[in-house]
Structure formats: C-alpha cells, structure tokens
mmCIF file with all atom_site columns, C-alpha atoms in Angstrom:
data_model
loop_
_atom_site.group_PDB
_atom_site.id
_atom_site.type_symbol
_atom_site.label_atom_id
_atom_site.label_alt_id
_atom_site.label_comp_id
_atom_site.label_asym_id
_atom_site.label_entity_id
_atom_site.label_seq_id
_atom_site.pdbx_PDB_ins_code
_atom_site.Cartn_x
_atom_site.Cartn_y
_atom_site.Cartn_z
_atom_site.occupancy
_atom_site.B_iso_or_equiv
_atom_site.pdbx_formal_charge
_atom_site.auth_seq_id
_atom_site.auth_comp_id
_atom_site.auth_asym_id
_atom_site.auth_atom_id
_atom_site.pdbx_PDB_model_num
ATOM 1   C CA . GLN A 1 1   ? -110.120 -25.412 24.666  1.00 0.00 ? 91  GLN A CA 1
ATOM 2   C CA . VAL A 1 2   ? -108.983 -24.064 21.307  1.00 0.00 ? 92  VAL A CA 1
ATOM 3   C CA . GLN A 1 3   ? -108.777 -26.129 18.181  1.00 0.00 ? 93  GLN A CA 1
ATOM 4   C CA . LEU A 1 4   ? -107.257 -25.291 14.822  1.00 0.00 ? 94  LEU A CA 1
ATOM 5   C CA . VAL A 1 5   ? -108.253 -27.261 11.760  1.00 0.00 ? 95  VAL A CA 1
ATOM 6   C CA . GLU A 1 6   ? -106.385 -26.930 8.482   1.00 0.00 ? 96  GLU A CA 1
ATOM 7   C CA . SER A 1 7   ? -107.631 -27.860 5.063   1.00 0.00 ? 97  SER A CA 1
ATOM 8   C CA . GLY A 1 8   ? -106.745 -27.376 1.424   1.00 0.00 ? 98  GLY A CA 1
ATOM 9   C CA . GLY A 1 9   ? -103.613 -29.434 1.075   1.00 0.00 ? 99  GLY A CA 1
ATOM 10  C CA . GLY A 1 10  ? -103.111 -31.949 -1.657  1.00 0.00 ? 100 GLY A CA 1
ATOM 11  C CA . LEU A 1 11  ? -101.078 -33.002 -4.650  1.00 0.00 ? 101 LEU A CA 1
ATOM 12  C CA . VAL A 1 12  ? -100.368 -30.451 -7.365  1.00 0.00 ? 102 VAL A CA 1
ATOM 13  C CA . GLN A 1 13  ? -98.021  -30.165 -10.292 1.00 0.00 ? 103 GLN A CA 1
ATOM 14  C CA . PRO A 1 14  ? -95.156  -27.691 -10.295 1.00 0.00 ? 104 PRO A CA 1
ATOM 15  C CA . GLY A 1 15  ? -96.491  -24.268 -11.164 1.00 0.00 ? 105 GLY A CA 1
ATOM 16  C CA . GLY A 1 16  ? -99.885  -25.069 -9.725  1.00 0.00 ? 106 GLY A CA 1
ATOM 17  C CA . SER A 1 17  ? -101.761 -23.445 -6.887  1.00 0.00 ? 107 SER A CA 1
ATOM 18  C CA . LEU A 1 18  ? -103.312 -24.390 -3.582  1.00 0.00 ? 108 LEU A CA 1
ATOM 19  C CA . ARG A 1 19  ? -105.251 -22.434 -1.016  1.00 0.00 ? 109 ARG A CA 1
ATOM 20  C CA . LEU A 1 20  ? -104.866 -23.505 2.593   1.00 0.00 ? 110 LEU A CA 1
ATOM 21  C CA . SER A 1 21  ? -107.398 -22.624 5.256   1.00 0.00 ? 111 SER A CA 1
ATOM 22  C CA . CYS A 1 22  ? -107.206 -22.778 9.022   1.00 0.00 ? 112 CYS A CA 1
ATOM 23  C CA . ALA A 1 23  ? -110.158 -22.130 11.287  1.00 0.00 ? 113 ALA A CA 1
ATOM 24  C CA . ALA A 1 24  ? -109.799 -21.603 15.018  1.00 0.00 ? 114 ALA A CA 1
ATOM 25  C CA . SER A 1 25  ? -112.650 -22.538 17.320  1.00 0.00 ? 115 SER A CA 1
ATOM 26  C CA . GLY A 1 26  ? -113.320 -23.011 21.012  1.00 0.00 ? 116 GLY A CA 1
ATOM 27  C CA . SER A 1 27  ? -112.768 -20.687 23.950  1.00 0.00 ? 117 SER A CA 1
ATOM 28  C CA . ILE A 1 28  ? -111.661 -17.662 21.982  1.00 0.00 ? 118 ILE A CA 1
ATOM 29  C CA . PHE A 1 29  ? -112.075 -14.045 22.903  1.00 0.00 ? 119 PHE A CA 1
ATOM 30  C CA . SER A 1 30  ? -109.909 -12.796 20.086  1.00 0.00 ? 120 SER A CA 1
ATOM 31  C CA . VAL A 1 31  ? -107.067 -13.972 17.911  1.00 0.00 ? 121 VAL A CA 1
ATOM 32  C CA . ASN A 1 32  ? -103.834 -12.054 17.703  1.00 0.00 ? 122 ASN A CA 1
ATOM 33  C CA . ALA A 1 33  ? -101.314 -13.254 15.159  1.00 0.00 ? 123 ALA A CA 1
ATOM 34  C CA . MET A 1 34  ? -101.863 -16.238 12.909  1.00 0.00 ? 124 MET A CA 1
ATOM 35  C CA . GLY A 1 35  ? -99.291  -17.953 10.793  1.00 0.00 ? 125 GLY A CA 1
ATOM 36  C CA . TRP A 1 36  ? -98.290  -20.874 8.650   1.00 0.00 ? 126 TRP A CA 1
ATOM 37  C CA . TYR A 1 37  ? -95.289  -23.084 9.248   1.00 0.00 ? 127 TYR A CA 1
ATOM 38  C CA . ARG A 1 38  ? -94.069  -26.030 7.255   1.00 0.00 ? 128 ARG A CA 1
ATOM 39  C CA . GLN A 1 39  ? -91.872  -29.015 7.892   1.00 0.00 ? 129 GLN A CA 1
ATOM 40  C CA . ALA A 1 40  ? -90.434  -31.384 5.342   1.00 0.00 ? 130 ALA A CA 1
ATOM 41  C CA . PRO A 1 41  ? -89.029  -34.814 6.265   1.00 0.00 ? 131 PRO A CA 1
ATOM 42  C CA . GLY A 1 42  ? -85.626  -34.456 7.878   1.00 0.00 ? 132 GLY A CA 1
ATOM 43  C CA . LYS A 1 43  ? -85.908  -30.680 7.973   1.00 0.00 ? 133 LYS A CA 1
ATOM 44  C CA . GLN A 1 44  ? -86.528  -28.134 10.682  1.00 0.00 ? 134 GLN A CA 1
ATOM 45  C CA . ARG A 1 45  ? -89.922  -26.514 10.865  1.00 0.00 ? 135 ARG A CA 1
ATOM 46  C CA . GLU A 1 46  ? -89.826  -23.083 9.286   1.00 0.00 ? 136 GLU A CA 1
ATOM 47  C CA . LEU A 1 47  ? -92.068  -20.070 9.241   1.00 0.00 ? 137 LEU A CA 1
ATOM 48  C CA . VAL A 1 48  ? -93.743  -19.523 5.901   1.00 0.00 ? 138 VAL A CA 1
ATOM 49  C CA . ALA A 1 49  ? -95.920  -16.505 6.596   1.00 0.00 ? 139 ALA A CA 1
ATOM 50  C CA . VAL A 1 50  ? -97.488  -14.672 9.507   1.00 0.00 ? 140 VAL A CA 1
ATOM 51  C CA . ILE A 1 51  ? -100.203 -12.038 9.748   1.00 0.00 ? 141 ILE A CA 1
ATOM 52  C CA . ASN A 1 52  ? -101.109 -9.960  12.772  1.00 0.00 ? 142 ASN A CA 1
ATOM 53  C CA . SER A 1 53  ? -104.522 -8.738  13.839  1.00 0.00 ? 143 SER A CA 1
ATOM 54  C CA . GLY A 1 54  ? -104.017 -5.462  11.988  1.00 0.00 ? 144 GLY A CA 1
ATOM 55  C CA . GLY A 1 55  ? -103.324 -7.194  8.714   1.00 0.00 ? 145 GLY A CA 1
ATOM 56  C CA . SER A 1 56  ? -99.573  -6.712  8.536   1.00 0.00 ? 146 SER A CA 1
ATOM 57  C CA . SER A 1 57  ? -97.787  -9.737  7.178   1.00 0.00 ? 147 SER A CA 1
ATOM 58  C CA . ASN A 1 58  ? -94.325  -11.189 6.818   1.00 0.00 ? 148 ASN A CA 1
ATOM 59  C CA . TYR A 1 59  ? -93.062  -13.965 4.591   1.00 0.00 ? 149 TYR A CA 1
ATOM 60  C CA . ALA A 1 60  ? -90.131  -16.267 4.328   1.00 0.00 ? 150 ALA A CA 1
ATOM 61  C CA . ASP A 1 61  ? -87.873  -15.296 1.453   1.00 0.00 ? 151 ASP A CA 1
ATOM 62  C CA . SER A 1 62  ? -88.830  -18.471 -0.359  1.00 0.00 ? 152 SER A CA 1
ATOM 63  C CA . ALA A 1 63  ? -92.504  -17.503 -0.226  1.00 0.00 ? 153 ALA A CA 1
ATOM 64  C CA . LYS A 1 64  ? -92.311  -13.856 -1.199  1.00 0.00 ? 154 LYS A CA 1
ATOM 65  C CA . GLY A 1 65  ? -93.988  -13.066 -4.475  1.00 0.00 ? 155 GLY A CA 1
ATOM 66  C CA . ARG A 1 66  ? -95.692  -16.456 -4.667  1.00 0.00 ? 156 ARG A CA 1
ATOM 67  C CA . PHE A 1 67  ? -97.664  -16.852 -1.448  1.00 0.00 ? 157 PHE A CA 1
ATOM 68  C CA . THR A 1 68  ? -100.241 -14.560 0.101   1.00 0.00 ? 158 THR A CA 1
ATOM 69  C CA . ILE A 1 69  ? -101.496 -14.814 3.654   1.00 0.00 ? 159 ILE A CA 1
ATOM 70  C CA . SER A 1 70  ? -104.843 -13.334 4.620   1.00 0.00 ? 160 SER A CA 1
ATOM 71  C CA . ARG A 1 71  ? -107.404 -13.669 7.373   1.00 0.00 ? 161 ARG A CA 1
ATOM 72  C CA . ASP A 1 72  ? -111.076 -13.368 8.126   1.00 0.00 ? 162 ASP A CA 1
ATOM 73  C CA . ASN A 1 73  ? -111.261 -12.030 11.655  1.00 0.00 ? 163 ASN A CA 1
ATOM 74  C CA . ALA A 1 74  ? -114.992 -12.601 11.940  1.00 0.00 ? 164 ALA A CA 1
ATOM 75  C CA . LYS A 1 75  ? -114.448 -16.308 11.340  1.00 0.00 ? 165 LYS A CA 1
ATOM 76  C CA . ASN A 1 76  ? -111.093 -16.640 13.110  1.00 0.00 ? 166 ASN A CA 1
ATOM 77  C CA . THR A 1 77  ? -109.712 -18.078 9.928   1.00 0.00 ? 167 THR A CA 1
ATOM 78  C CA . VAL A 1 78  ? -106.394 -17.642 8.174   1.00 0.00 ? 168 VAL A CA 1
ATOM 79  C CA . PHE A 1 79  ? -105.650 -18.493 4.570   1.00 0.00 ? 169 PHE A CA 1
ATOM 80  C CA . LEU A 1 80  ? -102.531 -19.119 2.583   1.00 0.00 ? 170 LEU A CA 1
ATOM 81  C CA . GLN A 1 81  ? -102.800 -18.752 -1.164  1.00 0.00 ? 171 GLN A CA 1
ATOM 82  C CA . MET A 1 82  ? -99.885  -20.555 -2.753  1.00 0.00 ? 172 MET A CA 1
ATOM 83  C CA . ASN A 1 83  ? -99.118  -19.947 -6.404  1.00 0.00 ? 173 ASN A CA 1
ATOM 84  C CA . SER A 1 84  ? -96.296  -21.063 -8.670  1.00 0.00 ? 174 SER A CA 1
ATOM 85  C CA . LEU A 1 85  ? -95.638  -24.014 -6.425  1.00 0.00 ? 175 LEU A CA 1
ATOM 86  C CA . LYS A 1 86  ? -92.293  -25.754 -6.555  1.00 0.00 ? 176 LYS A CA 1
ATOM 87  C CA . PRO A 1 87  ? -91.273  -29.253 -5.472  1.00 0.00 ? 177 PRO A CA 1
ATOM 88  C CA . GLU A 1 88  ? -89.320  -27.731 -2.606  1.00 0.00 ? 178 GLU A CA 1
ATOM 89  C CA . ASP A 1 89  ? -92.592  -26.384 -1.221  1.00 0.00 ? 179 ASP A CA 1
ATOM 90  C CA . SER A 1 90  ? -93.631  -29.940 -0.402  1.00 0.00 ? 180 SER A CA 1
ATOM 91  C CA . ALA A 1 91  ? -94.128  -30.289 3.341   1.00 0.00 ? 181 ALA A CA 1
ATOM 92  C CA . VAL A 1 92  ? -96.669  -30.630 6.079   1.00 0.00 ? 182 VAL A CA 1
ATOM 93  C CA . TYR A 1 93  ? -98.113  -27.190 6.647   1.00 0.00 ? 183 TYR A CA 1
ATOM 94  C CA . HIS A 1 94  ? -99.185  -26.295 10.173  1.00 0.00 ? 184 HIS A CA 1
ATOM 95  C CA . CYS A 1 95  ? -101.345 -23.407 11.239  1.00 0.00 ? 185 CYS A CA 1
ATOM 96  C CA . ASN A 1 96  ? -100.498 -21.429 14.360  1.00 0.00 ? 186 ASN A CA 1
ATOM 97  C CA . ALA A 1 97  ? -102.688 -18.975 16.227  1.00 0.00 ? 187 ALA A CA 1
ATOM 98  C CA . ARG A 1 98  ? -102.002 -16.759 19.203  1.00 0.00 ? 188 ARG A CA 1
ATOM 99  C CA . VAL A 1 99  ? -105.264 -16.563 21.113  1.00 0.00 ? 189 VAL A CA 1
ATOM 100 C CA . TYR A 1 100 ? -106.720 -14.431 23.901  1.00 0.00 ? 190 TYR A CA 1
ATOM 101 C CA . SER A 1 101 ? -109.081 -16.418 26.105  1.00 0.00 ? 191 SER A CA 1
ATOM 102 C CA . GLY A 1 102 ? -110.659 -13.283 27.580  1.00 0.00 ? 192 GLY A CA 1
ATOM 103 C CA . PRO A 1 103 ? -110.458 -9.490  27.615  1.00 0.00 ? 193 PRO A CA 1
ATOM 104 C CA . ILE A 1 104 ? -107.919 -9.606  30.443  1.00 0.00 ? 194 ILE A CA 1
ATOM 105 C CA . SER A 1 105 ? -105.693 -12.541 29.740  1.00 0.00 ? 195 SER A CA 1
ATOM 106 C CA . TYR A 1 106 ? -102.401 -13.672 28.353  1.00 0.00 ? 196 TYR A CA 1
ATOM 107 C CA . THR A 1 107 ? -102.164 -15.128 24.923  1.00 0.00 ? 197 THR A CA 1
ATOM 108 C CA . ARG A 1 108 ? -101.613 -18.791 24.256  1.00 0.00 ? 198 ARG A CA 1
ATOM 109 C CA . ASP A 1 109 ? -100.311 -20.414 21.103  1.00 0.00 ? 199 ASP A CA 1
ATOM 110 C CA . TYR A 1 110 ? -102.187 -23.247 19.445  1.00 0.00 ? 200 TYR A CA 1
ATOM 111 C CA . TRP A 1 111 ? -101.281 -25.503 16.559  1.00 0.00 ? 201 TRP A CA 1
ATOM 112 C CA . GLY A 1 112 ? -103.254 -27.378 13.984  1.00 0.00 ? 202 GLY A CA 1
ATOM 113 C CA . GLN A 1 113 ? -102.699 -31.003 13.056  1.00 0.00 ? 203 GLN A CA 1
ATOM 114 C CA . GLY A 1 114 ? -101.203 -30.119 9.697   1.00 0.00 ? 204 GLY A CA 1
ATOM 115 C CA . THR A 1 115 ? -102.113 -30.572 6.073   1.00 0.00 ? 205 THR A CA 1
ATOM 116 C CA . GLN A 1 116 ? -99.883  -32.238 3.505   1.00 0.00 ? 206 GLN A CA 1
ATOM 117 C CA . VAL A 1 117 ? -98.785  -30.310 0.447   1.00 0.00 ? 207 VAL A CA 1
ATOM 118 C CA . THR A 1 118 ? -97.043  -32.289 -2.259  1.00 0.00 ? 208 THR A CA 1
ATOM 119 C CA . VAL A 1 119 ? -95.747  -30.639 -5.410  1.00 0.00 ? 209 VAL A CA 1
ATOM 120 C CA . SER A 1 120 ? -94.747  -33.218 -7.967  1.00 0.00 ? 210 SER A CA 1
ATOM 121 C CA . SER A 1 121 ? -95.173  -34.092 -11.608 1.00 0.00 ? 211 SER A CA 1
#
C-alpha cells in the first residue's frame, strides 16, 4: 500500500558527510510527520530527527548542530543531511512516515527497510 525506500547510506570517514533520502510511494493522500531513526547492533532504536508537515523539526541531542532534516512535500520525500559524522553515528537508519490514505482517514505509520551508515577510518 505504502512503501518507503531509503538511500544514501555508506561508508565515510569521521568528520565526513552523508545525505540520506527517503521517498514514500503508493496509496498516499498526504504525509504528516516524517522522521529518521537509527539502530546500532545491541542497541535500542532511537529517534534521530523528525519533521512535521509544517516544517517544524526536532532532533536528538546527539544530532543537534550536525544533522539537518528537511522534506520535499511534492515528492513525499524526507532528507537527512549528516555532517561531522562520528563513529558513534554508525547504525542502520530507518525512515518513518505517518501517512493519510484519504481526506477522511486515520494516519498509519510506515517504515523503510533501512540504510547502513558506517563511520570509520
């Protein structure tokens, strides 16, 4: 029904940058909030950043000042620009989207498959 596909992950050196993208497609009337979560091996999944339909955003303390979340509403796409990357940023990053299926409907949350980010020298 709704599919989220992430891209942009990879291997970078400490201090480097990556830009993650997540595009939602399928039976979508509109997209409410979109966000990025990450999970490292043996760790709980944590919220990295979230942005609502009006453009307001929130970040985890570890991401503030280094990461920027943005979105293209026309393309139902959310981005995460990650700068000054640290080894502790290494994780699988998952996109989340809260989606309306119609003008009169409840929202449903959808998740992408994840994209690996590895920060290592």
